[in-house]
């Protein structure tokens, strides 16, 4: 395996010089070409949280100002200019993590070697050696992604205390790029859930309102980035597990094309749907992480050999925005995602976001995906079927928790009964049923046929459109406990995202507005879906969208209180 | 106790790993380099160099019934690494020493297909005259057992890599001979499971995952066999095939070749099959033969006593000690393995070029060899012996290439050479005699340079120490004496030394000619041409000088 592409420091510096946060607002003048539209936006979409709208001219040192800036490049610039040390940066994040963690509980394990690793980066800086693109960047890693020597439980009691003997390929690449794994983030057990309430260990709170869920299953990773407990994080997305919590927590979430990122080291939930994705406070940060973790891996036969472009290259053109940088872009709004069953506030946020895209030069057309509603049942059949198979290995024989019994069947029965949670058991049962002789054709096979239909309808739509947009979730973050006893309601929340996994397409969620709730409003994310391996395009559009969206400020109140 | 057991196996295994590797290289090169010899290599095949033709078992008395036999054979491939990870597999290694996170089924690990497995599967598919699926796939077969790390076995379900073939078999002469063609239903690729080591007290078991993930080809036959000997010969032919192809060592004792046999019995003329019984635990062809014939007798007896309802669909184990089959487990309905396509592996797509290349590279297979040897005029006994072992066949063919007479070469190989190998416990690849020297030896006897008796002496010298026929003859001055004058001188000398016997001879005791011939031969140090000697001796004895 060749090392991940490492851009030369000089080139990165060049990028850095053009970064929005480093540039005075005046240089971005072309972006604010139409103040009247701006106001219109302000009124329609962000009215509920107008209190949050901040002065767009906040000093560049404040990393959370409008528009969002790259924390990764900021850290890099600090290190290279010797303004800060990696140890300083790590200390700052660790300090914040310690203060916020009792409220949010996004980590299942916090690394004890973070400071040592940061000092190592500082020695590298001092020696003048080349720095990896993520040198000194603190990364949270979802607990179902294997980290050598660090506990990796997948949020399950059955793997309590399990430390894998190897790093997942994505983690290895992050480390090779200089990143420091700050800890393992909480999740619904084995990725099965949309709230993190399904974790075998703890419930994570939403930094925007700690009485609410952060979403899931990568809730810990999303909350940690939102609360700035880490710079960026890795999640996994089987049916929306990156995009839904990104929307709930007001961060950028990227689900790459199936096969773009190696799954080696990702504990399998549904192998044909699982993808490792990432969270960042900005599109740029997500792009830089994707750059590092993408690419073919000989340890994952389903990883693609498709060329990895420089996903962060759009940085170069940031200060050359035309007045309508998205001119000619054809955007399809998925009709089925903005109708019944979707929160009114969410719909208006999404419509406002669409208007903003229009302002940037895009044309918006409503498109219909006729098979859209079939996605949810097909997804739950396929994902459960694969899960029932993938989770067979957790039997207590070779690793993980083993029940103390003296008979083989009880060894299996008790180890799994004690170690696995109710949601996981339910899905194993559903999957086992769907794969059973006599039911296979009616469930698994039929669901695969639906999957083919869905793929085709996306393909058709994406032949006419450049990208498709929809909400990432039909609602904002809900209360902890609200859907615990109503799994069907929770499953229904995945309607916007599961189709994308079934089709294997890339999707980017960018915060786009707020709805009422909590002390400061609750964030809403816009989902942008592209054709296979079109991450570059999605990131560029997302970047322009995010950099030009008026009053873009997604800083959770908890963070403001504690800092 | 356990430790000693292991040590024994380890020694054995090291020995094997080495030999397998060499064997493989040899076979690949065998077409272009027939004289290639694995000198100094271990003897993979020594214990089965000579086909142990199953002793004629008591033919089951079938009383108007016929047996229907189908066989599932698992062949362990001797690829350098396992099917889906880069672990080696060395039979008899210390438990859990050739394992990795992938073959242990650790969370997050994924299988990566070893392309050699596909290559070997295609070779076997071609050799079994099968149709190949140009696009096949892997499926997961689910069941829980501690030796199965992932809770499923990666196998092929509805689209096996090869289907609908056949295999040709010649039954041993001592069993009446005859040619048979048995259908092959399918060949598919899968992975092996680990092993359980049960404690002596039975209170606990330990898991050894060394074997987990080792590539297997499962060959399913049509239910075409009708007797134990047919089934045993089918299995023996599969063994020959995989050895000729160089894809497995085919060793039954090590479990590299495992046969599960399905036996049912029905009245002749009935089209519906009887209840089938599966027999396992036969670790030789002769055991297969006996186990099947025993099982047929058992079922026929039940049928003829009107107790056919006492034949259950079950798995029975062959017990070598008792020479009987015993119930291992009764089948409680059909197991539901919940097969579904393996999502971690892409489809297996074969290209025509890939298949063509493998097809062209196939060695001559046992059936073709047998037909070729038969055409040379060899007896079926000879044919079966020579074509049984690819090394023996290679040796034989190489000596023919040097011009040796087929019948004579066959006699030498089957006689003195094979006796030597048996005594010395060597394989034909380990002896110092080269096929070239064997053909030289045969030629030297044929052209009268040396006598047959001297030839035998030279052969043992060549087998043990090597060298060339030419140099041995010169070195030891073994050239046959054919000069009548020289022989006459010897005869005269012997007659002069034995006047008493000569007198007796001339008095009518003519059988003393043998005595004189022996004395002359002794005098010539065995070099006198016996024909010339006897001719001259006869004349001299009669006093017609």
PDB file of N, CA and C in Angstrom, chain A residues 368-451:
ATOM      1  N   UNK A 368     -38.888  13.357  -8.971  1.00  0.00           N
ATOM      2  CA  UNK A 368     -39.541  12.310  -8.190  1.00  0.00           C
ATOM      3  C   UNK A 368     -38.757  11.016  -8.338  1.00  0.00           C
ATOM      4  N   UNK A 369     -38.534  10.352  -7.235  1.00  0.00           N
ATOM      5  CA  UNK A 369     -37.932   9.019  -7.267  1.00  0.00           C
ATOM      6  C   UNK A 369     -39.025   8.042  -6.863  1.00  0.00           C
ATOM      7  N   UNK A 370     -39.665   7.443  -7.853  1.00  0.00           N
ATOM      8  CA  UNK A 370     -40.866   6.650  -7.563  1.00  0.00           C
ATOM      9  C   UNK A 370     -40.635   5.516  -6.570  1.00  0.00           C
ATOM     10  N   UNK A 371     -39.421   4.971  -6.564  1.00  0.00           N
ATOM     11  CA  UNK A 371     -39.201   3.824  -5.683  1.00  0.00           C
ATOM     12  C   UNK A 371     -38.740   4.265  -4.297  1.00  0.00           C
ATOM     13  N   UNK A 372     -38.752   5.581  -4.050  1.00  0.00           N
ATOM     14  CA  UNK A 372     -38.170   6.106  -2.821  1.00  0.00           C
ATOM     15  C   UNK A 372     -38.730   5.448  -1.557  1.00  0.00           C
ATOM     16  N   UNK A 373     -40.051   5.311  -1.519  1.00  0.00           N
ATOM     17  CA  UNK A 373     -40.677   4.812  -0.291  1.00  0.00           C
ATOM     18  C   UNK A 373     -40.394   3.328  -0.054  1.00  0.00           C
ATOM     19  N   UNK A 374     -39.931   2.645  -1.118  1.00  0.00           N
ATOM     20  CA  UNK A 374     -39.621   1.218  -0.948  1.00  0.00           C
ATOM     21  C   UNK A 374     -38.272   1.025  -0.258  1.00  0.00           C
ATOM     22  N   UNK A 375     -37.512   2.093  -0.216  1.00  0.00           N
ATOM     23  CA  UNK A 375     -36.152   1.999   0.316  1.00  0.00           C
ATOM     24  C   UNK A 375     -36.108   1.544   1.759  1.00  0.00           C
ATOM     25  N   UNK A 376     -37.000   2.068   2.561  1.00  0.00           N
ATOM     26  CA  UNK A 376     -36.938   1.784   3.992  1.00  0.00           C
ATOM     27  C   UNK A 376     -37.146   0.292   4.304  1.00  0.00           C
ATOM     28  N   UNK A 377     -38.254  -0.303   3.817  1.00  0.00           N
ATOM     29  CA  UNK A 377     -38.403  -1.746   4.081  1.00  0.00           C
ATOM     30  C   UNK A 377     -37.270  -2.571   3.459  1.00  0.00           C
ATOM     31  N   UNK A 378     -36.857  -2.221   2.242  1.00  0.00           N
ATOM     32  CA  UNK A 378     -35.783  -2.984   1.596  1.00  0.00           C
ATOM     33  C   UNK A 378     -34.514  -2.883   2.431  1.00  0.00           C
ATOM     34  N   UNK A 379     -34.256  -1.671   2.901  1.00  0.00           N
ATOM     35  CA  UNK A 379     -33.055  -1.468   3.718  1.00  0.00           C
ATOM     36  C   UNK A 379     -33.093  -2.337   4.974  1.00  0.00           C
ATOM     37  N   UNK A 380     -34.222  -2.327   5.662  1.00  0.00           N
ATOM     38  CA  UNK A 380     -34.255  -3.078   6.921  1.00  0.00           C
ATOM     39  C   UNK A 380     -34.184  -4.587   6.708  1.00  0.00           C
ATOM     40  N   UNK A 381     -34.659  -5.056   5.575  1.00  0.00           N
ATOM     41  CA  UNK A 381     -34.515  -6.484   5.278  1.00  0.00           C
ATOM     42  C   UNK A 381     -33.046  -6.806   4.980  1.00  0.00           C
ATOM     43  N   UNK A 382     -32.438  -6.027   4.092  1.00  0.00           N
ATOM     44  CA  UNK A 382     -31.058  -6.323   3.678  1.00  0.00           C
ATOM     45  C   UNK A 382     -30.071  -6.117   4.829  1.00  0.00           C
ATOM     46  N   UNK A 383     -30.222  -4.974   5.512  1.00  0.00           N
ATOM     47  CA  UNK A 383     -29.278  -4.684   6.586  1.00  0.00           C
ATOM     48  C   UNK A 383     -29.399  -5.721   7.701  1.00  0.00           C
ATOM     49  N   UNK A 384     -30.626  -6.103   8.034  1.00  0.00           N
ATOM     50  CA  UNK A 384     -30.799  -7.098   9.098  1.00  0.00           C
ATOM     51  C   UNK A 384     -30.262  -8.455   8.663  1.00  0.00           C
ATOM     52  N   UNK A 385     -30.505  -8.810   7.404  1.00  0.00           N
ATOM     53  CA  UNK A 385     -30.014 -10.104   6.915  1.00  0.00           C
ATOM     54  C   UNK A 385     -28.500 -10.170   7.028  1.00  0.00           C
ATOM     55  N   UNK A 386     -27.844  -9.147   6.522  1.00  0.00           N
ATOM     56  CA  UNK A 386     -26.379  -9.148   6.569  1.00  0.00           C
ATOM     57  C   UNK A 386     -25.892  -9.080   8.010  1.00  0.00           C
ATOM     58  N   UNK A 387     -26.614  -8.320   8.836  1.00  0.00           N
ATOM     59  CA  UNK A 387     -26.213  -8.206  10.237  1.00  0.00           C
ATOM     60  C   UNK A 387     -26.303  -9.562  10.931  1.00  0.00           C
ATOM     61  N   UNK A 388     -27.362 -10.312  10.630  1.00  0.00           N
ATOM     62  CA  UNK A 388     -27.523 -11.609  11.304  1.00  0.00           C
ATOM     63  C   UNK A 388     -26.333 -12.500  10.995  1.00  0.00           C
ATOM     64  N   UNK A 389     -25.783 -12.336   9.787  1.00  0.00           N
ATOM     65  CA  UNK A 389     -24.615 -13.109   9.392  1.00  0.00           C
ATOM     66  C   UNK A 389     -23.342 -12.522  10.001  1.00  0.00           C
ATOM     67  N   UNK A 390     -23.168 -11.219   9.850  1.00  0.00           N
ATOM     68  CA  UNK A 390     -21.941 -10.575  10.323  1.00  0.00           C
ATOM     69  C   UNK A 390     -21.741 -10.688  11.833  1.00  0.00           C
ATOM     70  N   UNK A 391     -22.834 -10.697  12.567  1.00  0.00           N
ATOM     71  CA  UNK A 391     -22.705 -10.719  14.014  1.00  0.00           C
ATOM     72  C   UNK A 391     -22.606 -12.135  14.587  1.00  0.00           C
ATOM     73  N   UNK A 392     -22.595 -13.139  13.674  1.00  0.00           N
ATOM     74  CA  UNK A 392     -22.454 -14.522  14.147  1.00  0.00           C
ATOM     75  C   UNK A 392     -21.123 -14.740  14.844  1.00  0.00           C
ATOM     76  N   UNK A 393     -20.121 -13.946  14.476  1.00  0.00           N
ATOM     77  CA  UNK A 393     -18.783 -14.169  15.024  1.00  0.00           C
ATOM     78  C   UNK A 393     -18.692 -13.796  16.500  1.00  0.00           C
ATOM     79  N   UNK A 394     -19.650 -13.036  16.978  1.00  0.00           N
ATOM     80  CA  UNK A 394     -19.588 -12.665  18.396  1.00  0.00           C
ATOM     81  C   UNK A 394     -20.206 -13.799  19.208  1.00  0.00           C
ATOM     82  N   UNK A 395     -19.378 -14.802  19.467  1.00  0.00           N
ATOM     83  CA  UNK A 395     -19.880 -16.013  20.115  1.00  0.00           C
ATOM     84  C   UNK A 395     -19.164 -16.299  21.424  1.00  0.00           C
ATOM     85  N   UNK A 396     -18.247 -15.436  21.783  1.00  0.00           N
ATOM     86  CA  UNK A 396     -17.546 -15.632  23.061  1.00  0.00           C
ATOM     87  C   UNK A 396     -16.446 -16.678  23.006  1.00  0.00           C
ATOM     88  N   UNK A 397     -16.197 -17.265  21.829  1.00  0.00           N
ATOM     89  CA  UNK A 397     -15.199 -18.331  21.767  1.00  0.00           C
ATOM     90  C   UNK A 397     -13.773 -17.776  21.695  1.00  0.00           C
ATOM     91  N   UNK A 398     -13.547 -16.782  20.844  1.00  0.00           N
ATOM     92  CA  UNK A 398     -12.171 -16.333  20.603  1.00  0.00           C
ATOM     93  C   UNK A 398     -11.820 -15.007  21.265  1.00  0.00           C
ATOM     94  N   UNK A 399     -12.814 -14.159  21.459  1.00  0.00           N
ATOM     95  CA  UNK A 399     -12.560 -12.848  22.062  1.00  0.00           C
ATOM     96  C   UNK A 399     -13.886 -12.347  22.610  1.00  0.00           C
ATOM     97  N   UNK A 400     -13.822 -11.284  23.350  1.00  0.00           N
ATOM     98  CA  UNK A 400     -15.052 -10.700  23.884  1.00  0.00           C
ATOM     99  C   UNK A 400     -15.574 -11.475  25.076  1.00  0.00           C
ATOM    100  N   UNK A 401     -16.745 -11.078  25.505  1.00  0.00           N
ATOM    101  CA  UNK A 401     -17.293 -11.680  26.730  1.00  0.00           C
ATOM    102  C   UNK A 401     -17.851 -13.067  26.480  1.00  0.00           C
ATOM    103  N   UNK A 402     -17.491 -13.965  27.394  1.00  0.00           N
ATOM    104  CA  UNK A 402     -17.971 -15.336  27.293  1.00  0.00           C
ATOM    105  C   UNK A 402     -18.713 -15.695  28.578  1.00  0.00           C
ATOM    106  N   UNK A 403     -19.884 -16.255  28.405  1.00  0.00           N
ATOM    107  CA  UNK A 403     -20.662 -16.673  29.569  1.00  0.00           C
ATOM    108  C   UNK A 403     -19.982 -17.884  30.212  1.00  0.00           C
ATOM    109  N   UNK A 404     -20.069 -17.973  31.521  1.00  0.00           N
ATOM    110  CA  UNK A 404     -19.497 -19.125  32.217  1.00  0.00           C
ATOM    111  C   UNK A 404     -20.551 -20.226  32.279  1.00  0.00           C
ATOM    112  N   UNK A 405     -20.411 -21.192  31.428  1.00  0.00           N
ATOM    113  CA  UNK A 405     -21.378 -22.301  31.358  1.00  0.00           C
ATOM    114  C   UNK A 405     -20.607 -23.575  31.067  1.00  0.00           C
ATOM    115  N   UNK A 406     -21.221 -24.741  31.163  1.00  0.00           N
ATOM    116  CA  UNK A 406     -20.456 -25.939  30.847  1.00  0.00           C
ATOM    117  C   UNK A 406     -21.021 -26.713  29.664  1.00  0.00           C
ATOM    118  N   UNK A 407     -21.737 -26.045  28.816  1.00  0.00           N
ATOM    119  CA  UNK A 407     -22.302 -26.772  27.683  1.00  0.00           C
ATOM    120  C   UNK A 407     -22.285 -25.836  26.476  1.00  0.00           C
ATOM    121  N   UNK A 408     -22.029 -26.415  25.311  1.00  0.00           N
ATOM    122  CA  UNK A 408     -21.759 -25.587  24.136  1.00  0.00           C
ATOM    123  C   UNK A 408     -22.913 -24.677  23.742  1.00  0.00           C
ATOM    124  N   UNK A 409     -24.122 -25.222  23.693  1.00  0.00           N
ATOM    125  CA  UNK A 409     -25.251 -24.390  23.283  1.00  0.00           C
ATOM    126  C   UNK A 409     -25.489 -23.235  24.243  1.00  0.00           C
ATOM    127  N   UNK A 410     -25.266 -23.482  25.531  1.00  0.00           N
ATOM    128  CA  UNK A 410     -25.428 -22.400  26.510  1.00  0.00           C
ATOM    129  C   UNK A 410     -24.314 -21.381  26.347  1.00  0.00           C
ATOM    130  N   UNK A 411     -23.137 -21.848  25.938  1.00  0.00           N
ATOM    131  CA  UNK A 411     -22.030 -20.917  25.717  1.00  0.00           C
ATOM    132  C   UNK A 411     -22.442 -19.891  24.678  1.00  0.00           C
ATOM    133  N   UNK A 412     -23.005 -20.392  23.578  1.00  0.00           N
ATOM    134  CA  UNK A 412     -23.471 -19.473  22.544  1.00  0.00           C
ATOM    135  C   UNK A 412     -24.632 -18.633  23.050  1.00  0.00           C
ATOM    136  N   UNK A 413     -25.642 -19.318  23.554  1.00  0.00           N
ATOM    137  CA  UNK A 413     -26.879 -18.650  23.959  1.00  0.00           C
ATOM    138  C   UNK A 413     -26.623 -17.588  25.006  1.00  0.00           C
ATOM    139  N   UNK A 414     -25.936 -17.968  26.070  1.00  0.00           N
ATOM    140  CA  UNK A 414     -25.766 -17.032  27.180  1.00  0.00           C
ATOM    141  C   UNK A 414     -24.799 -15.903  26.830  1.00  0.00           C
ATOM    142  N   UNK A 415     -23.717 -16.232  26.110  1.00  0.00           N
ATOM    143  CA  UNK A 415     -22.768 -15.172  25.767  1.00  0.00           C
ATOM    144  C   UNK A 415     -23.460 -14.102  24.933  1.00  0.00           C
ATOM    145  N   UNK A 416     -24.269 -14.544  24.005  1.00  0.00           N
ATOM    146  CA  UNK A 416     -24.943 -13.589  23.123  1.00  0.00           C
ATOM    147  C   UNK A 416     -26.116 -12.914  23.827  1.00  0.00           C
ATOM    148  N   UNK A 417     -26.812 -13.663  24.655  1.00  0.00           N
ATOM    149  CA  UNK A 417     -27.938 -13.068  25.386  1.00  0.00           C
ATOM    150  C   UNK A 417     -27.439 -11.975  26.323  1.00  0.00           C
ATOM    151  N   UNK A 418     -26.332 -12.240  26.995  1.00  0.00           N
ATOM    152  CA  UNK A 418     -25.793 -11.252  27.944  1.00  0.00           C
ATOM    153  C   UNK A 418     -25.099 -10.098  27.232  1.00  0.00           C
ATOM    154  N   UNK A 419     -24.430 -10.406  26.131  1.00  0.00           N
ATOM    155  CA  UNK A 419     -23.548  -9.407  25.532  1.00  0.00           C
ATOM    156  C   UNK A 419     -24.217  -8.470  24.545  1.00  0.00           C
ATOM    157  N   UNK A 420     -25.276  -8.934  23.902  1.00  0.00           N
ATOM    158  CA  UNK A 420     -25.902  -8.111  22.865  1.00  0.00           C
ATOM    159  C   UNK A 420     -27.148  -7.406  23.404  1.00  0.00           C
ATOM    160  N   UNK A 421     -27.377  -6.196  22.924  1.00  0.00           N
ATOM    161  CA  UNK A 421     -28.522  -5.414  23.378  1.00  0.00           C
ATOM    162  C   UNK A 421     -29.795  -5.759  22.620  1.00  0.00           C
ATOM    163  N   UNK A 422     -30.927  -5.228  23.070  1.00  0.00           N
ATOM    164  CA  UNK A 422     -32.226  -5.609  22.495  1.00  0.00           C
ATOM    165  C   UNK A 422     -32.380  -5.239  21.019  1.00  0.00           C
ATOM    166  N   UNK A 423     -31.892  -4.077  20.621  1.00  0.00           N
ATOM    167  CA  UNK A 423     -32.050  -3.677  19.217  1.00  0.00           C
ATOM    168  C   UNK A 423     -31.260  -4.628  18.309  1.00  0.00           C
ATOM    169  N   UNK A 424     -30.066  -4.967  18.751  1.00  0.00           N
ATOM    170  CA  UNK A 424     -29.228  -5.867  17.968  1.00  0.00           C
ATOM    171  C   UNK A 424     -29.889  -7.237  17.866  1.00  0.00           C
ATOM    172  N   UNK A 425     -30.398  -7.705  18.987  1.00  0.00           N
ATOM    173  CA  UNK A 425     -31.066  -9.015  18.972  1.00  0.00           C
ATOM    174  C   UNK A 425     -32.252  -9.006  18.018  1.00  0.00           C
ATOM    175  N   UNK A 426     -32.999  -7.897  18.058  1.00  0.00           N
ATOM    176  CA  UNK A 426     -34.170  -7.819  17.198  1.00  0.00           C
ATOM    177  C   UNK A 426     -33.748  -7.904  15.729  1.00  0.00           C
ATOM    178  N   UNK A 427     -32.674  -7.183  15.391  1.00  0.00           N
ATOM    179  CA  UNK A 427     -32.272  -7.192  13.975  1.00  0.00           C
ATOM    180  C   UNK A 427     -31.685  -8.553  13.580  1.00  0.00           C
ATOM    181  N   UNK A 428     -30.993  -9.203  14.497  1.00  0.00           N
ATOM    182  CA  UNK A 428     -30.477 -10.548  14.179  1.00  0.00           C
ATOM    183  C   UNK A 428     -31.656 -11.488  13.917  1.00  0.00           C
ATOM    184  N   UNK A 429     -32.675 -11.364  14.749  1.00  0.00           N
ATOM    185  CA  UNK A 429     -33.845 -12.223  14.554  1.00  0.00           C
ATOM    186  C   UNK A 429     -34.528 -11.930  13.225  1.00  0.00           C
ATOM    187  N   UNK A 430     -34.693 -10.645  12.928  1.00  0.00           N
ATOM    188  CA  UNK A 430     -35.336 -10.286  11.655  1.00  0.00           C
ATOM    189  C   UNK A 430     -34.525 -10.823  10.480  1.00  0.00           C
ATOM    190  N   UNK A 431     -33.210 -10.637  10.567  1.00  0.00           N
ATOM    191  CA  UNK A 431     -32.340 -11.060   9.467  1.00  0.00           C
ATOM    192  C   UNK A 431     -32.315 -12.569   9.314  1.00  0.00           C
ATOM    193  N   UNK A 432     -32.279 -13.269  10.433  1.00  0.00           N
ATOM    194  CA  UNK A 432     -32.270 -14.729  10.396  1.00  0.00           C
ATOM    195  C   UNK A 432     -33.545 -15.231   9.741  1.00  0.00           C
ATOM    196  N   UNK A 433     -34.628 -14.582  10.104  1.00  0.00           N
ATOM    197  CA  UNK A 433     -35.932 -14.941   9.532  1.00  0.00           C
ATOM    198  C   UNK A 433     -35.926 -14.703   8.028  1.00  0.00           C
ATOM    199  N   UNK A 434     -35.441 -13.517   7.636  1.00  0.00           N
ATOM    200  CA  UNK A 434     -35.487 -13.156   6.215  1.00  0.00           C
ATOM    201  C   UNK A 434     -34.622 -14.076   5.360  1.00  0.00           C
ATOM    202  N   UNK A 435     -33.582 -14.664   5.948  1.00  0.00           N
ATOM    203  CA  UNK A 435     -32.697 -15.534   5.167  1.00  0.00           C
ATOM    204  C   UNK A 435     -33.096 -17.005   5.248  1.00  0.00           C
ATOM    205  N   UNK A 436     -34.131 -17.300   6.040  1.00  0.00           N
ATOM    206  CA  UNK A 436     -34.487 -18.711   6.249  1.00  0.00           C
ATOM    207  C   UNK A 436     -35.065 -19.327   4.986  1.00  0.00           C
ATOM    208  N   UNK A 437     -34.845 -20.624   4.879  1.00  0.00           N
ATOM    209  CA  UNK A 437     -35.368 -21.361   3.733  1.00  0.00           C
ATOM    210  C   UNK A 437     -36.873 -21.130   3.664  1.00  0.00           C
ATOM    211  N   UNK A 438     -37.361 -20.818   2.481  1.00  0.00           N
ATOM    212  CA  UNK A 438     -38.790 -20.596   2.326  1.00  0.00           C
ATOM    213  C   UNK A 438     -39.174 -19.133   2.440  1.00  0.00           C
ATOM    214  N   UNK A 439     -38.306 -18.321   3.061  1.00  0.00           N
ATOM    215  CA  UNK A 439     -38.607 -16.893   3.187  1.00  0.00           C
ATOM    216  C   UNK A 439     -37.639 -16.040   2.373  1.00  0.00           C
ATOM    217  N   UNK A 440     -36.540 -16.663   2.005  1.00  0.00           N
ATOM    218  CA  UNK A 440     -35.466 -15.958   1.298  1.00  0.00           C
ATOM    219  C   UNK A 440     -35.998 -15.190   0.084  1.00  0.00           C
ATOM    220  N   UNK A 441     -36.786 -15.891  -0.748  1.00  0.00           N
ATOM    221  CA  UNK A 441     -37.280 -15.249  -1.969  1.00  0.00           C
ATOM    222  C   UNK A 441     -38.211 -14.086  -1.667  1.00  0.00           C
ATOM    223  N   UNK A 442     -39.029 -14.274  -0.630  1.00  0.00           N
ATOM    224  CA  UNK A 442     -40.023 -13.249  -0.312  1.00  0.00           C
ATOM    225  C   UNK A 442     -39.384 -12.016   0.313  1.00  0.00           C
ATOM    226  N   UNK A 443     -38.285 -12.193   1.002  1.00  0.00           N
ATOM    227  CA  UNK A 443     -37.677 -11.049   1.682  1.00  0.00           C
ATOM    228  C   UNK A 443     -36.360 -10.617   1.058  1.00  0.00           C
ATOM    229  N   UNK A 444     -35.332 -11.420   1.288  1.00  0.00           N
ATOM    230  CA  UNK A 444     -33.994 -11.004   0.860  1.00  0.00           C
ATOM    231  C   UNK A 444     -33.945 -10.742  -0.646  1.00  0.00           C
ATOM    232  N   UNK A 445     -34.438 -11.702  -1.404  1.00  0.00           N
ATOM    233  CA  UNK A 445     -34.344 -11.596  -2.857  1.00  0.00           C
ATOM    234  C   UNK A 445     -35.165 -10.414  -3.366  1.00  0.00           C
ATOM    235  N   UNK A 446     -36.350 -10.268  -2.786  1.00  0.00           N
ATOM    236  CA  UNK A 446     -37.221  -9.171  -3.194  1.00  0.00           C
ATOM    237  C   UNK A 446     -36.579  -7.818  -2.848  1.00  0.00           C
ATOM    238  N   UNK A 447     -35.991  -7.762  -1.679  1.00  0.00           N
ATOM    239  CA  UNK A 447     -35.339  -6.517  -1.265  1.00  0.00           C
ATOM    240  C   UNK A 447     -34.189  -6.179  -2.216  1.00  0.00           C
ATOM    241  N   UNK A 448     -33.487  -7.215  -2.683  1.00  0.00           N
ATOM    242  CA  UNK A 448     -32.414  -6.967  -3.653  1.00  0.00           C
ATOM    243  C   UNK A 448     -32.977  -6.424  -4.956  1.00  0.00           C
ATOM    244  N   UNK A 449     -34.169  -6.908  -5.320  1.00  0.00           N
ATOM    245  CA  UNK A 449     -34.800  -6.399  -6.546  1.00  0.00           C
ATOM    246  C   UNK A 449     -35.171  -4.932  -6.374  1.00  0.00           C
ATOM    247  N   UNK A 450     -35.693  -4.615  -5.181  1.00  0.00           N
ATOM    248  CA  UNK A 450     -36.016  -3.219  -4.889  1.00  0.00           C
ATOM    249  C   UNK A 450     -34.748  -2.377  -4.974  1.00  0.00           C
ATOM    250  N   UNK A 451     -33.679  -2.939  -4.456  1.00  0.00           N
ATOM    251  CA  UNK A 451     -32.414  -2.214  -4.472  1.00  0.00           C
ATOM    252  C   UNK A 451     -31.996  -1.869  -5.903  1.00  0.00           C
TER     253      UNK A 451
END
